[in-house]
Amino acid sequence: MRKSYVILAFLFVFAFAKIYAQGITVQPVKPTASEIYQDLQKLNFLGSVLYVAAHPDDENTTAISYFANTVKARTAYLSLTRGDGGQNIIGPELRELLGVIRTNELLAARATDGGEQRFTRANDFGYSKHPDETLAIWNKEEVLGDVVWAIRTFKPDVIINRFNHRTPGSTHGHHTSSAMLSVEAFDLAGDTSKYKEQLEYTDTWKPSRQFFNTSWWFYGSKEKFDEADKSKLVQVDVGTYYPSLGLSNTEISSLSRSQHKSQGFGNTGSRGSEDTYFELLRGEMPTNNDVFQGINTTWTRVKGGKAIKTILDQVVTDYDFTAPEKSIPQLAKAYALVQQLDDAHWKAIKSKELQDIITACAGIYLEAAANTGYATLGSEVTLKLEAINRSMQSVMLNSAVVTSSNQQLASDTPLANNNSLSIEATVTIDDSFKDTSAYWLREEGTLGMYRVDDPTMIGKPETPQQNKVKFDLTIAGVPISIEKPIVFKYNDRVKGEVYEPFEIVPAVSSKLDSKVIIFAKAESKKIPVTVTAHQDNFSGSVSLTAPSGWTITPKSVNISIALKGAEQKVIFSVTPPSTDSEGDLTPVVTAGNKTYTKELVTIDYAHIPLQSLFLPNKAKIVRLDIERKGDYIGYIQGAGDAVPDNLTQIGYQVAIIEPSTITPELLAQFDAVVVGIRAYNVVDEMQAKQPLLLDYVKSGGTLIAQYNTSGRWGDTKIGAPYEMQLSRDRVTDENSEVRILAENHPIMNFPNKLTQKDFEGWTQERGLYFPNKWDDAYTPILSMNDKGETAKDGSLLVAPYGDGHYIYTGLSFFRELPAGVSGAYKLFANMLSIGKQEKSEIKQ
């Protein structure tokens, strides 16, 4: 079920970083004496900053790192979305799968810069040009409520917006919306009459200040910014150097920024002073460039905190880097006093921080490792507990209990200095063990919103790991409880010790080979269904459900799988109706009175923990009369998409071309060559190989280049045969009118006759990064625009070149083909077929 891999390609050993502290803590944290000292300093700061923006990668990592590590403030980033609507340059995952990747990249970024991570239920539905559109697709009241919830639960003293709420229409609609909602929520969070249902779980909260994190970019130029009135701006030098790390804050920021790998945001570090500006929006203007000026951020802000402050100040002063355990008696006293605080908010935060610091000072290591990475209800799992005290302090393990089932695994065992305690126990996985799947994907949402039925889960970055072992300890006479998630640990012969999440999974899952199945003729297709058992001795039956008019044989197939992790493949014959039809094809596995319709999807990249998702298993089936010319297509992958698989659905043979292997002889065998999305942005060899591709066209071939971005990766050269200038023009409304400019052009007529009806049912957008200037040799085929904008005619350009044809398109085929959009398939087939019709068929 799982591949062996290293949980993180590399770990940044920062004093302030707790790897995946908010999600499932897979890789254990083993702090050094310097790290402990940094955590001690943060203990004495009782102030919080909430940074607000729209997407993963919107956040200012330099500012987040500065507040977390220079100021020592509790700092969080509230990203309204999970970035589901973006593009992915490391693989084919899009939509909710991309959202899972980008969620974990944000967690990796926060582990690097020392912040925390929050979300709302807003779904990133794609680029939006205005907040009016954004807030119409999002449920504004619900997203606003989620921002209020974030403020009430995080309780920030200071809120910082990444974007300007006063300039709607000047940038991504999600961006402006995030700032608008943050400004509105600033007051609502403290109003007991608003979102009253939240007050069952939390209290109202009134932040002290709100800022807009501005820069010269928002002013249009550095010159305009230099001339601007800065009386409302707080200026902060975020270039702090941390000697204990050998890194500047700006270097840490670049490491954090570089975690956004699916967006291609690798960043080079800088050193030296660097100013960041915060424009005051709400609250009293600081006079000393300190956003916390006048806000009590010491222990004296809570009743009973003065005594704690005195103890902790002395701990910091007396800290011995060679023997951190000397601090334990005083830390234990402080911990005991914290338990007496009336302020539940700071009591919970500082209790957890003190628990971590005390156990770190004692060199205490606690672990609960399962002998398997996944288990089903009713199965048995062997848990191996490890507990060790590597200090001379008195430590007693009073008990170790599985929190889900309350099963006791150990009791009343002293932990002597450097003597490891190892215990094995068999645990039955019963109904008390919690589902570990992504909570926001469990139920079907809407275009603009994820559905989350449990209000206490809203905003959490991942499903909290509730399957834990609680170790009750007495350290220096003070009782302390530490919870550790159950993990799966094993040894890899190459990588050594490997940690993965421990998952609770259904008994069985099924998988279809393709998410879109096109029936170009009224002929049956053999459709395989792969069933995987997640427990031993699974037996049941498999059937397929399909729309009315489709025929499935046989009606069901019995299956029997003896071993956990084993598969069985069954074949069904699916016959479409004679006329156009489409719908969902869904495998259903039945065992007794239970049915299973989920597919196991794993996301396995070295820079994030392994993700195992159980998602609805279905494929879109489409009966479509479609013609094509040519058979053998070469495909040059760019940033990653599923287009090659989609083309096989309509009968093409598709070969993936490695750019380094391109030769005239290789290209000559293809009926057409397709260049994947952003290939000229991300594949360096494309520039060198472009002359060979153009020679292929000149000799009679067809070359289709899909969209590339302009500006972000510098001066992108796509090597078109005639002059063409990429722009940032895009049409985001998938229902926008499409006007056919060249009705008689072969690409609209051969071998499939296309009409405006073929542009119905498109998804997310029409296209992006259209050229806005081109040579007269190109023929623009289509015109479209979003509401209130001028016509955009560069979405599909075709030019003869020598004996062949060159096509450039910004249409979002990488979204439409995987979604089974019929018209997109017909148009792409025509593009691949251009030049292959007989002369008499060409309509002048």
Short mmCIF file of N, CA, C and O in Angstrom, two decimals, residues 315-387:
data_model
loop_
_atom_site.label_atom_id
_atom_site.label_comp_id
_atom_site.label_asym_id
_atom_site.label_seq_id
_atom_site.Cartn_x
_atom_site.Cartn_y
_atom_site.Cartn_z
N VAL A 315 14.95 31.10 34.82
CA VAL A 315 15.33 29.90 34.04
C VAL A 315 16.14 30.31 32.82
O VAL A 315 17.17 29.70 32.51
N VAL A 316 15.69 31.34 32.14
CA VAL A 316 16.41 31.80 30.95
C VAL A 316 17.80 32.30 31.34
O VAL A 316 18.81 32.01 30.68
N THR A 317 17.87 33.05 32.43
CA THR A 317 19.16 33.59 32.89
C THR A 317 20.13 32.49 33.28
O THR A 317 21.33 32.55 32.97
N ASP A 318 19.63 31.45 33.95
CA ASP A 318 20.49 30.39 34.48
C ASP A 318 20.67 29.21 33.52
O ASP A 318 21.35 28.24 33.88
N TYR A 319 20.09 29.27 32.36
CA TYR A 319 20.09 28.10 31.48
C TYR A 319 21.51 27.63 31.17
O TYR A 319 22.38 28.43 30.81
N ASP A 320 21.72 26.33 31.32
CA ASP A 320 23.03 25.71 31.07
C ASP A 320 22.94 24.89 29.78
O ASP A 320 22.26 23.85 29.75
N PHE A 321 23.61 25.35 28.74
CA PHE A 321 23.55 24.66 27.45
C PHE A 321 24.14 23.25 27.52
O PHE A 321 23.81 22.40 26.71
N THR A 322 25.02 23.03 28.48
CA THR A 322 25.63 21.70 28.60
C THR A 322 24.80 20.75 29.45
O THR A 322 25.01 19.54 29.41
N ALA A 323 23.83 21.30 30.21
CA ALA A 323 23.01 20.46 31.08
C ALA A 323 21.62 21.07 31.21
O ALA A 323 21.26 21.62 32.26
N PRO A 324 20.79 21.00 30.17
CA PRO A 324 19.45 21.58 30.22
C PRO A 324 18.59 21.02 31.35
O PRO A 324 17.68 21.71 31.83
N GLU A 325 18.90 19.80 31.81
CA GLU A 325 18.08 19.19 32.85
C GLU A 325 18.11 19.99 34.16
O GLU A 325 17.22 19.86 35.00
N LYS A 326 19.12 20.85 34.33
CA LYS A 326 19.18 21.67 35.55
C LYS A 326 18.00 22.62 35.65
O LYS A 326 17.66 23.09 36.74
N SER A 327 17.36 22.91 34.51
CA SER A 327 16.23 23.84 34.50
C SER A 327 14.92 23.15 34.90
O SER A 327 13.92 23.84 35.15
N ILE A 328 14.91 21.83 34.99
CA ILE A 328 13.65 21.12 35.17
C ILE A 328 12.92 21.47 36.47
O ILE A 328 11.70 21.71 36.45
N PRO A 329 13.59 21.51 37.62
CA PRO A 329 12.83 21.83 38.85
C PRO A 329 12.07 23.15 38.76
O PRO A 329 10.90 23.23 39.16
N GLN A 330 12.70 24.18 38.23
CA GLN A 330 12.03 25.47 38.13
C GLN A 330 10.93 25.44 37.06
O GLN A 330 9.87 26.03 37.24
N LEU A 331 11.21 24.75 35.96
CA LEU A 331 10.19 24.63 34.92
C LEU A 331 8.98 23.87 35.45
O LEU A 331 7.82 24.19 35.11
N ALA A 332 9.23 22.84 36.29
CA ALA A 332 8.13 22.08 36.87
C ALA A 332 7.28 22.96 37.78
O ALA A 332 6.04 22.86 37.80
N LYS A 333 7.92 23.85 38.53
CA LYS A 333 7.18 24.79 39.37
C LYS A 333 6.31 25.71 38.51
O LYS A 333 5.14 25.98 38.83
N ALA A 334 6.91 26.21 37.43
CA ALA A 334 6.15 27.09 36.54
C ALA A 334 4.96 26.34 35.93
O ALA A 334 3.85 26.88 35.82
N TYR A 335 5.19 25.09 35.55
CA TYR A 335 4.11 24.27 34.97
C TYR A 335 2.96 24.11 35.96
O TYR A 335 1.79 24.23 35.59
N ALA A 336 3.31 23.84 37.21
CA ALA A 336 2.27 23.67 38.22
C ALA A 336 1.46 24.94 38.39
O ALA A 336 0.23 24.91 38.57
N LEU A 337 2.11 26.10 38.35
CA LEU A 337 1.41 27.38 38.47
C LEU A 337 0.51 27.65 37.26
O LEU A 337 -0.58 28.20 37.40
N VAL A 338 0.99 27.26 36.08
CA VAL A 338 0.18 27.44 34.87
C VAL A 338 -1.13 26.67 34.98
O VAL A 338 -2.19 27.12 34.51
N GLN A 339 -1.10 25.50 35.64
CA GLN A 339 -2.31 24.69 35.76
C GLN A 339 -3.36 25.38 36.63
O GLN A 339 -4.54 25.01 36.60
N GLN A 340 -2.96 26.40 37.37
CA GLN A 340 -3.89 27.12 38.25
C GLN A 340 -4.47 28.37 37.59
O GLN A 340 -5.30 29.06 38.18
N LEU A 341 -4.05 28.68 36.37
CA LEU A 341 -4.52 29.89 35.70
C LEU A 341 -6.01 29.80 35.34
O LEU A 341 -6.51 28.73 34.98
N ASP A 342 -6.70 30.93 35.42
CA ASP A 342 -8.09 30.99 34.99
C ASP A 342 -8.22 31.20 33.49
O ASP A 342 -9.24 30.86 32.89
N ASP A 343 -7.18 31.79 32.89
CA ASP A 343 -7.20 32.09 31.45
C ASP A 343 -7.00 30.78 30.68
O ASP A 343 -5.88 30.30 30.51
N ALA A 344 -8.11 30.20 30.19
CA ALA A 344 -8.03 28.89 29.55
C ALA A 344 -7.20 28.93 28.27
O ALA A 344 -6.54 27.94 27.92
N HIS A 345 -7.24 30.07 27.56
CA HIS A 345 -6.52 30.18 26.29
C HIS A 345 -5.01 30.05 26.50
O HIS A 345 -4.37 29.15 25.94
N TRP A 346 -4.46 30.93 27.32
CA TRP A 346 -3.02 30.89 27.53
C TRP A 346 -2.60 29.68 28.38
O TRP A 346 -1.48 29.17 28.23
N LYS A 347 -3.49 29.21 29.22
CA LYS A 347 -3.19 28.01 30.00
C LYS A 347 -2.91 26.82 29.07
O LYS A 347 -1.93 26.09 29.25
N ALA A 348 -3.76 26.63 28.06
CA ALA A 348 -3.59 25.50 27.14
C ALA A 348 -2.31 25.65 26.31
O ALA A 348 -1.55 24.69 26.14
N ILE A 349 -2.07 26.87 25.82
CA ILE A 349 -0.90 27.09 24.96
C ILE A 349 0.39 26.90 25.73
O ILE A 349 1.30 26.18 25.31
N LYS A 350 0.48 27.55 26.88
CA LYS A 350 1.73 27.51 27.64
C LYS A 350 1.93 26.16 28.33
O LYS A 350 3.08 25.75 28.56
N SER A 351 0.85 25.45 28.66
CA SER A 351 1.00 24.10 29.22
C SER A 351 1.68 23.19 28.21
O SER A 351 2.60 22.43 28.55
N LYS A 352 1.22 23.26 26.96
CA LYS A 352 1.81 22.42 25.92
C LYS A 352 3.28 22.79 25.69
O LYS A 352 4.14 21.91 25.55
N GLU A 353 3.57 24.10 25.65
CA GLU A 353 4.96 24.52 25.44
C GLU A 353 5.84 24.04 26.59
O GLU A 353 6.96 23.55 26.36
N LEU A 354 5.37 24.16 27.82
CA LEU A 354 6.16 23.73 28.97
C LEU A 354 6.34 22.22 28.99
O LEU A 354 7.42 21.72 29.32
N GLN A 355 5.30 21.47 28.63
CA GLN A 355 5.44 20.02 28.54
C GLN A 355 6.56 19.63 27.58
O GLN A 355 7.41 18.79 27.91
N ASP A 356 6.55 20.26 26.42
CA ASP A 356 7.57 19.95 25.42
C ASP A 356 8.97 20.31 25.91
O ASP A 356 9.94 19.57 25.71
N ILE A 357 9.08 21.47 26.56
CA ILE A 357 10.40 21.92 27.02
C ILE A 357 10.91 21.05 28.17
O ILE A 357 12.09 20.67 28.21
N ILE A 358 10.05 20.71 29.11
CA ILE A 358 10.47 19.88 30.24
C ILE A 358 10.94 18.51 29.76
O ILE A 358 12.00 18.01 30.18
N THR A 359 10.18 17.88 28.89
CA THR A 359 10.59 16.56 28.40
C THR A 359 11.85 16.67 27.55
O THR A 359 12.69 15.77 27.58
N ALA A 360 11.99 17.78 26.83
CA ALA A 360 13.22 17.97 26.04
C ALA A 360 14.42 18.15 26.95
O ALA A 360 15.50 17.59 26.70
N CYS A 361 14.27 18.93 28.03
CA CYS A 361 15.37 19.13 28.98
C CYS A 361 15.79 17.81 29.61
O CYS A 361 16.97 17.60 29.92
N ALA A 362 14.84 16.92 29.84
CA ALA A 362 15.13 15.63 30.45
C ALA A 362 15.60 14.59 29.43
O ALA A 362 15.93 13.46 29.82
N GLY A 363 15.61 14.96 28.17
CA GLY A 363 15.98 13.98 27.14
C GLY A 363 15.00 12.84 27.07
O GLY A 363 15.35 11.70 26.74
N ILE A 364 13.73 13.11 27.40
CA ILE A 364 12.71 12.06 27.39
C ILE A 364 12.24 11.82 25.95
O ILE A 364 11.87 12.76 25.24
N TYR A 365 12.27 10.57 25.56
CA TYR A 365 11.79 10.17 24.24
C TYR A 365 10.65 9.19 24.43
O TYR A 365 10.78 8.19 25.14
N LEU A 366 9.51 9.47 23.81
CA LEU A 366 8.33 8.62 23.91
C LEU A 366 7.84 8.30 22.50
O LEU A 366 7.76 9.18 21.65
N GLU A 367 7.48 7.06 22.30
CA GLU A 367 7.04 6.65 20.96
C GLU A 367 6.05 5.51 21.06
O GLU A 367 6.17 4.64 21.93
N ALA A 368 5.06 5.53 20.15
CA ALA A 368 4.10 4.44 20.02
C ALA A 368 4.04 4.06 18.55
O ALA A 368 3.46 4.79 17.74
N ALA A 369 4.68 2.94 18.20
CA ALA A 369 4.81 2.54 16.80
C ALA A 369 4.04 1.27 16.53
O ALA A 369 4.20 0.27 17.25
N ALA A 370 3.20 1.30 15.50
CA ALA A 370 2.45 0.12 15.09
C ALA A 370 3.29 -0.72 14.14
O ALA A 370 4.22 -0.23 13.50
N ASN A 371 2.93 -1.99 14.04
CA ASN A 371 3.66 -2.89 13.14
C ASN A 371 3.11 -2.86 11.72
O ASN A 371 3.52 -3.64 10.86
N THR A 372 2.19 -1.94 11.45
CA THR A 372 1.59 -1.81 10.13
C THR A 372 1.24 -0.35 9.90
O THR A 372 1.05 0.40 10.87
N GLY A 373 1.15 0.04 8.67
CA GLY A 373 0.82 1.42 8.36
C GLY A 373 -0.67 1.69 8.32
O GLY A 373 -1.09 2.84 8.32
N TYR A 374 -1.48 0.62 8.28
CA TYR A 374 -2.92 0.83 8.21
C TYR A 374 -3.63 -0.37 8.79
O TYR A 374 -3.11 -1.49 8.83
N ALA A 375 -4.83 -0.13 9.26
CA ALA A 375 -5.61 -1.19 9.88
C ALA A 375 -7.08 -0.93 9.65
O ALA A 375 -7.51 0.22 9.47
N THR A 376 -7.87 -1.99 9.68
CA THR A 376 -9.32 -1.88 9.52
C THR A 376 -10.00 -2.18 10.84
O THR A 376 -9.40 -2.78 11.75
N LEU A 377 -11.25 -1.78 10.96
CA LEU A 377 -12.00 -2.08 12.17
C LEU A 377 -12.09 -3.58 12.38
O LEU A 377 -12.35 -4.34 11.45
N GLY A 378 -11.84 -4.00 13.61
CA GLY A 378 -11.88 -5.41 13.94
C GLY A 378 -10.55 -6.12 13.87
O GLY A 378 -10.41 -7.25 14.36
N SER A 379 -9.54 -5.48 13.28
CA SER A 379 -8.23 -6.12 13.15
C SER A 379 -7.39 -5.88 14.40
O SER A 379 -7.71 -5.03 15.23
N GLU A 380 -6.33 -6.65 14.51
CA GLU A 380 -5.41 -6.49 15.63
C GLU A 380 -4.10 -5.90 15.16
O GLU A 380 -3.60 -6.23 14.08
N VAL A 381 -3.54 -5.03 15.99
CA VAL A 381 -2.29 -4.34 15.68
C VAL A 381 -1.35 -4.50 16.86
O VAL A 381 -1.79 -4.42 18.02
N THR A 382 -0.08 -4.73 16.56
CA THR A 382 0.92 -4.77 17.62
C THR A 382 1.53 -3.39 17.78
O THR A 382 2.04 -2.82 16.82
N LEU A 383 1.43 -2.86 18.99
CA LEU A 383 2.04 -1.57 19.30
C LEU A 383 3.31 -1.80 20.09
O LEU A 383 3.33 -2.59 21.04
N LYS A 384 4.36 -1.09 19.70
CA LYS A 384 5.61 -1.13 20.45
C LYS A 384 5.83 0.25 21.06
O LYS A 384 5.93 1.24 20.34
N LEU A 385 5.87 0.28 22.38
CA LEU A 385 6.11 1.53 23.09
C LEU A 385 7.57 1.64 23.46
O LEU A 385 8.20 0.66 23.85
N GLU A 386 8.11 2.83 23.32
CA GLU A 386 9.46 3.13 23.79
C GLU A 386 9.40 4.35 24.69
O GLU A 386 8.76 5.35 24.35
N ALA A 387 10.05 4.26 25.85
CA ALA A 387 10.13 5.39 26.77
C ALA A 387 11.51 5.41 27.39
O ALA A 387 11.99 4.36 27.86
#
